[in-house]
Amino acid sequence: MTEQNVPAVDPAEDLPEQMRVRRSKRDRLLAEGVEPYPVGFERTATLAEIRAKYADLATDSASGDTVGITGRVIFVRNGGKLCFATLRDGDGTELQAMLSLDQVGAEALEQWKRLVDLGDLVGITGEVITSRRGELSVLAGSWTMTAKALRPLPVAHRPLSEETRVRQRYVDLIVRPQAREMVRTRATAVRSLRESLFARNYLEVETPMLQLLHGGATARPFVTHSNALDIDLYLRIAPELFLKRAVVGGIERVFEINRNFRNEGMDSTHSPEFAMLEAYQAYADYNVMQQQVREWIQEAADATAGSHIVTHFDGTELDLGGEWRSVTLFGSLSEALGEEVTVRTDLASLQRYAEKHDLSVDPKWGPGKLAEELFEHLVQHTLQQPTFVRDYPEETTPLTRAHRTEPGLTEKWDLYVLGFELATAYSELVDPVVQRERLVAQSLLAAGGDAEAMQLDEDFLRAMEYGMPPAGGMGMGIDRLLMALTGLGIRETILFPLVRPE
RNA sequence: GCGCCGCUAGCUCAACUGGCAGAGCAGCGGACUCUUAAUCCGCGGGUUGUAGGUUCAAGUCCUACGCGGCGCACCA
């Protein structure tokens, strides 16, 4: 280690070498009277605009046009009197900047070589030209540091570890085009859903996330506390009970796209906070919702992929076009078992099938629950193409309207794709007397039979007693829609997923 | 909650059966006016996740803990 090779940094600072070097470059900028974080930069064109406008500029020629561009330095190729840098700006477009001794001058060129690192944000003002090799470039007349990066960029050509991608998404976004693409795809899909619903005269509302009682689904909630009211509140597990209140009030087509919170396990298809579309339509039923959901998803595929055939990031294709397969729960189960089973098949027979297929059975399960477990064990993972699975046992769906022709069943479907549940819909139960009976039973169950611990949403029941029109209702996981469109895990579809503290 | 696998330089990864911690990129010094993950010469960079233990000797073996991944369970 010779004295000359030691960068002028404070050795007392306990930082990695590269961070000390960058801090010292920031100091040098300040010492030379250059602001490392100036208030702005006069950008006259985005890199994409320049690429579009000068796409036909001949090799080794000059346009005569001067522009101001900005971007993050992602590659540097410095020579003695001529430097090249690849800049990338917000939409991911890259463009080459050139700094030559005769154009930018000795001092500016020297500063560039001495003070600019990979990852810095810079502004370049100069002429649009093409290099001798034909690369579209901006030949700098001047350059400006717009934000000095104090941390080194990770290697651009090797993938970040999955953990770093999730924990430091900002870095992931900088280095990985796919990460930026995911953000755009998600925004496009959500926008498409809103437009699909607006086009069908649905109104978008926002209902409480802080709730006195949590309802509308079966899940463990997060608990929080209001200081003003001095009461505990729940983060909602579903918006359902408020959206139904809106339908009672005459908002006949209503939807909400927002977050739900469930205090349960996290895995590749479950996130504690997840975005959900829930929609209700008066005088519709689960058949109507089935048609609509298919259309909304196909419209989202069109918006994001330009086709009903979506290409996943691993290159595989998923065809979301046309009519989708529609089966019944018991029909699909019968097919998988090779034996006819219905909602009337007795428990002992179902237990024999379970044993035959190595499914361990909880003795508390009734025949309906066991049939659903068999479905999940045998059928669910086979449903890669979008498939509606219809008509669930009353036993497992007590809050759903009874099937209009099939005793013992309810009018509910689940939509499966890639082996996971993407959406669900119901012909809603709107009889307030039956609704109360079922809710009381559910609440008692949740409270372990303790009537004192039972939580019943009396206000919701009061609303229902004013009369809710017959309605179809649906819910779809937004994150899961993005999983279907991209083939990625749920944590890749969420920009900043919850992670344990480092 | 249980089991298995992993955690090594800024990043991505090597290091055989316990025997001097390495590479590529990045960084630092130098050369280069047409490069494209530039090239060439030279150099530095480590509390091997944390805390203990075994051993002459631990990245490597043992124990506990932390974080991550996968599977199971829970959960819809």
PDB file of C-alpha atoms in Angstrom, chain A residues 292-494:
ATOM      1  CA  GLN A 292     -67.956 -10.395 -15.974  1.00  0.00           C
ATOM      2  CA  VAL A 293     -64.910 -11.631 -14.117  1.00  0.00           C
ATOM      3  CA  ARG A 294     -63.728 -13.465 -17.201  1.00  0.00           C
ATOM      4  CA  GLU A 295     -64.171 -10.301 -19.255  1.00  0.00           C
ATOM      5  CA  TRP A 296     -62.373  -8.129 -16.709  1.00  0.00           C
ATOM      6  CA  ILE A 297     -59.403 -10.489 -16.563  1.00  0.00           C
ATOM      7  CA  GLN A 298     -59.268 -10.779 -20.338  1.00  0.00           C
ATOM      8  CA  GLU A 299     -59.384  -7.000 -20.622  1.00  0.00           C
ATOM      9  CA  ALA A 300     -56.532  -6.772 -18.093  1.00  0.00           C
ATOM     10  CA  ALA A 301     -54.547  -9.296 -20.159  1.00  0.00           C
ATOM     11  CA  ASP A 302     -55.195  -7.202 -23.250  1.00  0.00           C
ATOM     12  CA  ALA A 303     -54.078  -4.060 -21.453  1.00  0.00           C
ATOM     13  CA  THR A 304     -50.877  -5.572 -20.084  1.00  0.00           C
ATOM     14  CA  ALA A 305     -49.896  -8.092 -22.745  1.00  0.00           C
ATOM     15  CA  GLY A 306     -51.828  -6.863 -25.763  1.00  0.00           C
ATOM     16  CA  SER A 307     -53.371 -10.289 -26.067  1.00  0.00           C
ATOM     17  CA  HIS A 308     -55.435 -12.856 -24.226  1.00  0.00           C
ATOM     18  CA  ILE A 309     -52.342 -15.032 -24.380  1.00  0.00           C
ATOM     19  CA  VAL A 310     -49.996 -13.748 -21.702  1.00  0.00           C
ATOM     20  CA  THR A 311     -46.286 -14.528 -21.694  1.00  0.00           C
ATOM     21  CA  HIS A 312     -44.784 -15.118 -18.291  1.00  0.00           C
ATOM     22  CA  PHE A 313     -41.363 -13.820 -17.337  1.00  0.00           C
ATOM     23  CA  ASP A 314     -39.966 -17.334 -17.743  1.00  0.00           C
ATOM     24  CA  GLY A 315     -41.209 -17.377 -21.332  1.00  0.00           C
ATOM     25  CA  THR A 316     -44.120 -19.786 -20.889  1.00  0.00           C
ATOM     26  CA  GLU A 317     -47.485 -18.779 -22.248  1.00  0.00           C
ATOM     27  CA  LEU A 318     -50.845 -18.865 -20.561  1.00  0.00           C
ATOM     28  CA  ASP A 319     -53.937 -18.676 -22.735  1.00  0.00           C
ATOM     29  CA  LEU A 320     -56.662 -16.660 -21.014  1.00  0.00           C
ATOM     30  CA  GLY A 321     -58.737 -16.319 -24.176  1.00  0.00           C
ATOM     31  CA  GLY A 322     -62.191 -17.558 -25.074  1.00  0.00           C
ATOM     32  CA  GLU A 323     -64.711 -19.169 -22.744  1.00  0.00           C
ATOM     33  CA  TRP A 324     -63.161 -20.799 -19.715  1.00  0.00           C
ATOM     34  CA  ARG A 325     -63.760 -24.288 -18.445  1.00  0.00           C
ATOM     35  CA  SER A 326     -66.545 -24.401 -15.906  1.00  0.00           C
ATOM     36  CA  VAL A 327     -67.000 -27.457 -13.712  1.00  0.00           C
ATOM     37  CA  THR A 328     -68.773 -28.239 -10.492  1.00  0.00           C
ATOM     38  CA  LEU A 329     -66.911 -29.040  -7.319  1.00  0.00           C
ATOM     39  CA  PHE A 330     -68.413 -32.509  -7.103  1.00  0.00           C
ATOM     40  CA  GLY A 331     -68.185 -33.117 -10.823  1.00  0.00           C
ATOM     41  CA  SER A 332     -64.453 -32.400 -10.889  1.00  0.00           C
ATOM     42  CA  LEU A 333     -63.933 -34.441  -7.753  1.00  0.00           C
ATOM     43  CA  SER A 334     -65.879 -37.384  -9.205  1.00  0.00           C
ATOM     44  CA  GLU A 335     -63.722 -37.277 -12.288  1.00  0.00           C
ATOM     45  CA  ALA A 336     -60.521 -37.263 -10.225  1.00  0.00           C
ATOM     46  CA  LEU A 337     -61.742 -40.123  -8.039  1.00  0.00           C
ATOM     47  CA  GLY A 338     -63.214 -42.149 -10.856  1.00  0.00           C
ATOM     48  CA  GLU A 339     -66.260 -42.551  -8.613  1.00  0.00           C
ATOM     49  CA  GLU A 340     -69.476 -40.593  -8.556  1.00  0.00           C
ATOM     50  CA  VAL A 341     -69.614 -38.336  -5.507  1.00  0.00           C
ATOM     51  CA  THR A 342     -72.264 -35.749  -4.739  1.00  0.00           C
ATOM     52  CA  VAL A 343     -73.207 -33.556  -1.829  1.00  0.00           C
ATOM     53  CA  ARG A 344     -75.239 -36.523  -0.607  1.00  0.00           C
ATOM     54  CA  THR A 345     -72.328 -38.999  -0.581  1.00  0.00           C
ATOM     55  CA  ASP A 346     -71.946 -40.201   2.990  1.00  0.00           C
ATOM     56  CA  LEU A 347     -68.988 -39.457   5.216  1.00  0.00           C
ATOM     57  CA  ALA A 348     -67.790 -43.067   5.414  1.00  0.00           C
ATOM     58  CA  SER A 349     -67.455 -43.329   1.619  1.00  0.00           C
ATOM     59  CA  LEU A 350     -65.556 -40.053   1.454  1.00  0.00           C
ATOM     60  CA  GLN A 351     -63.266 -41.241   4.237  1.00  0.00           C
ATOM     61  CA  ARG A 352     -62.465 -44.340   2.202  1.00  0.00           C
ATOM     62  CA  TYR A 353     -61.504 -42.147  -0.786  1.00  0.00           C
ATOM     63  CA  ALA A 354     -59.377 -39.986   1.478  1.00  0.00           C
ATOM     64  CA  GLU A 355     -57.558 -43.008   2.828  1.00  0.00           C
ATOM     65  CA  LYS A 356     -57.019 -44.344  -0.666  1.00  0.00           C
ATOM     66  CA  HIS A 357     -55.401 -41.064  -1.685  1.00  0.00           C
ATOM     67  CA  ASP A 358     -53.291 -40.598   1.452  1.00  0.00           C
ATOM     68  CA  LEU A 359     -55.242 -37.641   2.747  1.00  0.00           C
ATOM     69  CA  SER A 360     -55.296 -37.482   6.528  1.00  0.00           C
ATOM     70  CA  VAL A 361     -58.771 -36.724   7.806  1.00  0.00           C
ATOM     71  CA  ASP A 362     -59.691 -34.545  10.730  1.00  0.00           C
ATOM     72  CA  PRO A 363     -62.503 -36.343  12.622  1.00  0.00           C
ATOM     73  CA  LYS A 364     -64.240 -32.992  13.082  1.00  0.00           C
ATOM     74  CA  TRP A 365     -64.813 -32.676   9.328  1.00  0.00           C
ATOM     75  CA  GLY A 366     -68.271 -33.261   7.952  1.00  0.00           C
ATOM     76  CA  PRO A 367     -68.816 -34.706   4.485  1.00  0.00           C
ATOM     77  CA  GLY A 368     -68.869 -31.282   2.856  1.00  0.00           C
ATOM     78  CA  LYS A 369     -65.559 -30.234   4.384  1.00  0.00           C
ATOM     79  CA  LEU A 370     -64.018 -33.582   3.501  1.00  0.00           C
ATOM     80  CA  ALA A 371     -65.192 -33.277  -0.100  1.00  0.00           C
ATOM     81  CA  GLU A 372     -63.542 -29.850  -0.321  1.00  0.00           C
ATOM     82  CA  GLU A 373     -60.338 -31.212   1.184  1.00  0.00           C
ATOM     83  CA  LEU A 374     -60.342 -34.008  -1.376  1.00  0.00           C
ATOM     84  CA  PHE A 375     -60.804 -31.439  -4.119  1.00  0.00           C
ATOM     85  CA  GLU A 376     -57.851 -29.418  -2.844  1.00  0.00           C
ATOM     86  CA  HIS A 377     -55.737 -32.541  -2.515  1.00  0.00           C
ATOM     87  CA  LEU A 378     -56.588 -34.080  -5.878  1.00  0.00           C
ATOM     88  CA  VAL A 379     -57.904 -31.440  -8.247  1.00  0.00           C
ATOM     89  CA  GLN A 380     -56.741 -27.947  -7.355  1.00  0.00           C
ATOM     90  CA  HIS A 381     -53.126 -28.272  -8.490  1.00  0.00           C
ATOM     91  CA  THR A 382     -54.276 -29.618 -11.865  1.00  0.00           C
ATOM     92  CA  LEU A 383     -56.199 -26.422 -12.661  1.00  0.00           C
ATOM     93  CA  GLN A 384     -53.524 -24.554 -14.597  1.00  0.00           C
ATOM     94  CA  GLN A 385     -55.814 -23.145 -17.274  1.00  0.00           C
ATOM     95  CA  PRO A 386     -58.457 -20.801 -15.858  1.00  0.00           C
ATOM     96  CA  THR A 387     -61.299 -22.900 -14.487  1.00  0.00           C
ATOM     97  CA  PHE A 388     -64.468 -21.984 -12.620  1.00  0.00           C
ATOM     98  CA  VAL A 389     -65.342 -24.487  -9.909  1.00  0.00           C
ATOM     99  CA  ARG A 390     -68.986 -24.128  -8.955  1.00  0.00           C
ATOM    100  CA  ASP A 391     -71.525 -25.110  -6.318  1.00  0.00           C
ATOM    101  CA  TYR A 392     -70.059 -25.672  -2.874  1.00  0.00           C
ATOM    102  CA  PRO A 393     -71.631 -27.546   0.045  1.00  0.00           C
ATOM    103  CA  GLU A 394     -73.839 -25.492   2.378  1.00  0.00           C
ATOM    104  CA  GLU A 395     -71.855 -26.989   5.227  1.00  0.00           C
ATOM    105  CA  THR A 396     -68.722 -25.052   4.264  1.00  0.00           C
ATOM    106  CA  THR A 397     -70.355 -21.903   2.861  1.00  0.00           C
ATOM    107  CA  PRO A 398     -73.036 -20.967   5.399  1.00  0.00           C
ATOM    108  CA  LEU A 399     -73.106 -17.299   4.440  1.00  0.00           C
ATOM    109  CA  THR A 400     -74.031 -17.992   0.801  1.00  0.00           C
ATOM    110  CA  ARG A 401     -77.446 -18.285  -0.777  1.00  0.00           C
ATOM    111  CA  ALA A 402     -78.706 -21.835  -1.204  1.00  0.00           C
ATOM    112  CA  HIS A 403     -78.554 -23.210  -4.726  1.00  0.00           C
ATOM    113  CA  ARG A 404     -81.785 -22.541  -6.597  1.00  0.00           C
ATOM    114  CA  THR A 405     -82.152 -26.150  -7.810  1.00  0.00           C
ATOM    115  CA  GLU A 406     -79.591 -28.337  -6.039  1.00  0.00           C
ATOM    116  CA  PRO A 407     -80.413 -29.023  -2.385  1.00  0.00           C
ATOM    117  CA  GLY A 408     -77.414 -28.952  -0.055  1.00  0.00           C
ATOM    118  CA  LEU A 409     -75.358 -26.751  -2.369  1.00  0.00           C
ATOM    119  CA  THR A 410     -74.778 -23.020  -2.562  1.00  0.00           C
ATOM    120  CA  GLU A 411     -74.307 -20.667  -5.472  1.00  0.00           C
ATOM    121  CA  LYS A 412     -70.595 -20.017  -5.150  1.00  0.00           C
ATOM    122  CA  TRP A 413     -67.731 -20.402  -7.540  1.00  0.00           C
ATOM    123  CA  ASP A 414     -63.983 -20.207  -7.178  1.00  0.00           C
ATOM    124  CA  LEU A 415     -61.791 -19.349 -10.154  1.00  0.00           C
ATOM    125  CA  TYR A 416     -58.538 -21.283 -10.279  1.00  0.00           C
ATOM    126  CA  VAL A 417     -55.552 -20.621 -12.491  1.00  0.00           C
ATOM    127  CA  LEU A 418     -51.973 -21.964 -12.234  1.00  0.00           C
ATOM    128  CA  GLY A 419     -53.250 -24.069  -9.353  1.00  0.00           C
ATOM    129  CA  PHE A 420     -54.195 -21.184  -7.075  1.00  0.00           C
ATOM    130  CA  GLU A 421     -57.457 -19.450  -6.280  1.00  0.00           C
ATOM    131  CA  LEU A 422     -57.715 -16.189  -8.162  1.00  0.00           C
ATOM    132  CA  ALA A 423     -61.276 -15.077  -7.529  1.00  0.00           C
ATOM    133  CA  THR A 424     -64.537 -16.113  -5.932  1.00  0.00           C
ATOM    134  CA  ALA A 425     -68.170 -15.097  -6.325  1.00  0.00           C
ATOM    135  CA  TYR A 426     -71.551 -15.739  -4.833  1.00  0.00           C
ATOM    136  CA  SER A 427     -75.191 -15.284  -5.310  1.00  0.00           C
ATOM    137  CA  GLU A 428     -75.459 -13.277  -2.124  1.00  0.00           C
ATOM    138  CA  LEU A 429     -77.589 -14.325   0.821  1.00  0.00           C
ATOM    139  CA  VAL A 430     -79.909 -11.383   1.433  1.00  0.00           C
ATOM    140  CA  ASP A 431     -82.636 -12.805   3.717  1.00  0.00           C
ATOM    141  CA  PRO A 432     -81.945 -10.914   6.961  1.00  0.00           C
ATOM    142  CA  VAL A 433     -83.509 -13.599   9.149  1.00  0.00           C
ATOM    143  CA  VAL A 434     -81.420 -16.412   7.659  1.00  0.00           C
ATOM    144  CA  GLN A 435     -78.425 -14.099   7.591  1.00  0.00           C
ATOM    145  CA  ARG A 436     -78.795 -13.480  11.334  1.00  0.00           C
ATOM    146  CA  GLU A 437     -79.128 -17.201  12.115  1.00  0.00           C
ATOM    147  CA  ARG A 438     -76.032 -18.029  10.144  1.00  0.00           C
ATOM    148  CA  LEU A 439     -73.987 -15.143  11.527  1.00  0.00           C
ATOM    149  CA  VAL A 440     -74.948 -16.027  15.073  1.00  0.00           C
ATOM    150  CA  ALA A 441     -73.871 -19.614  14.466  1.00  0.00           C
ATOM    151  CA  GLN A 442     -70.609 -18.473  12.919  1.00  0.00           C
ATOM    152  CA  SER A 443     -69.884 -16.039  15.710  1.00  0.00           C
ATOM    153  CA  LEU A 444     -70.563 -18.667  18.343  1.00  0.00           C
ATOM    154  CA  LEU A 445     -68.252 -21.010  16.503  1.00  0.00           C
ATOM    155  CA  ALA A 446     -65.528 -18.357  16.351  1.00  0.00           C
ATOM    156  CA  ALA A 447     -65.997 -17.649  20.028  1.00  0.00           C
ATOM    157  CA  GLY A 448     -65.662 -21.317  20.862  1.00  0.00           C
ATOM    158  CA  GLY A 449     -69.338 -21.573  21.848  1.00  0.00           C
ATOM    159  CA  ASP A 450     -69.037 -18.662  24.232  1.00  0.00           C
ATOM    160  CA  ALA A 451     -72.061 -16.418  23.638  1.00  0.00           C
ATOM    161  CA  GLU A 452     -70.375 -13.620  25.589  1.00  0.00           C
ATOM    162  CA  ALA A 453     -67.349 -13.678  23.277  1.00  0.00           C
ATOM    163  CA  MET A 454     -69.537 -13.768  20.178  1.00  0.00           C
ATOM    164  CA  GLN A 455     -69.105 -10.776  17.920  1.00  0.00           C
ATOM    165  CA  LEU A 456     -72.103  -9.936  15.809  1.00  0.00           C
ATOM    166  CA  ASP A 457     -72.333  -6.976  13.477  1.00  0.00           C
ATOM    167  CA  GLU A 458     -75.760  -5.719  14.521  1.00  0.00           C
ATOM    168  CA  ASP A 459     -75.459  -2.647  12.359  1.00  0.00           C
ATOM    169  CA  PHE A 460     -74.899  -4.812   9.291  1.00  0.00           C
ATOM    170  CA  LEU A 461     -77.967  -6.908  10.166  1.00  0.00           C
ATOM    171  CA  ARG A 462     -79.996  -3.747  10.696  1.00  0.00           C
ATOM    172  CA  ALA A 463     -79.004  -2.629   7.227  1.00  0.00           C
ATOM    173  CA  MET A 464     -80.023  -5.974   5.750  1.00  0.00           C
ATOM    174  CA  GLU A 465     -83.409  -5.687   7.454  1.00  0.00           C
ATOM    175  CA  TYR A 466     -84.154  -2.625   5.342  1.00  0.00           C
ATOM    176  CA  GLY A 467     -83.896  -4.961   2.349  1.00  0.00           C
ATOM    177  CA  MET A 468     -80.942  -5.749   0.122  1.00  0.00           C
ATOM    178  CA  PRO A 469     -81.788  -6.512  -3.467  1.00  0.00           C
ATOM    179  CA  PRO A 470     -80.758  -9.878  -4.852  1.00  0.00           C
ATOM    180  CA  ALA A 471     -77.151  -9.492  -5.890  1.00  0.00           C
ATOM    181  CA  GLY A 472     -74.084 -11.156  -7.203  1.00  0.00           C
ATOM    182  CA  GLY A 473     -70.827 -10.437  -5.389  1.00  0.00           C
ATOM    183  CA  MET A 474     -67.236 -11.223  -6.270  1.00  0.00           C
ATOM    184  CA  GLY A 475     -63.741 -10.824  -4.911  1.00  0.00           C
ATOM    185  CA  MET A 476     -60.424 -11.121  -6.697  1.00  0.00           C
ATOM    186  CA  GLY A 477     -56.896 -10.868  -5.376  1.00  0.00           C
ATOM    187  CA  ILE A 478     -55.089  -8.153  -7.314  1.00  0.00           C
ATOM    188  CA  ASP A 479     -51.703  -9.597  -6.392  1.00  0.00           C
ATOM    189  CA  ARG A 480     -52.848 -12.968  -7.610  1.00  0.00           C
ATOM    190  CA  LEU A 481     -54.112 -11.499 -10.861  1.00  0.00           C
ATOM    191  CA  LEU A 482     -50.595 -10.175 -11.387  1.00  0.00           C
ATOM    192  CA  MET A 483     -49.227 -13.610 -10.535  1.00  0.00           C
ATOM    193  CA  ALA A 484     -51.440 -15.061 -13.253  1.00  0.00           C
ATOM    194  CA  LEU A 485     -50.374 -12.412 -15.757  1.00  0.00           C
ATOM    195  CA  THR A 486     -46.644 -12.665 -15.001  1.00  0.00           C
ATOM    196  CA  GLY A 487     -46.105 -16.133 -13.531  1.00  0.00           C
ATOM    197  CA  LEU A 488     -44.262 -14.643 -10.545  1.00  0.00           C
ATOM    198  CA  GLY A 489     -44.666 -15.204  -6.801  1.00  0.00           C
ATOM    199  CA  ILE A 490     -46.778 -12.840  -4.745  1.00  0.00           C
ATOM    200  CA  ARG A 491     -43.761 -11.053  -3.244  1.00  0.00           C
ATOM    201  CA  GLU A 492     -42.594 -10.088  -6.721  1.00  0.00           C
ATOM    202  CA  THR A 493     -45.989  -8.594  -7.572  1.00  0.00           C
ATOM    203  CA  ILE A 494     -45.977  -6.391  -4.465  1.00  0.00           C
TER     204      ILE A 494
END
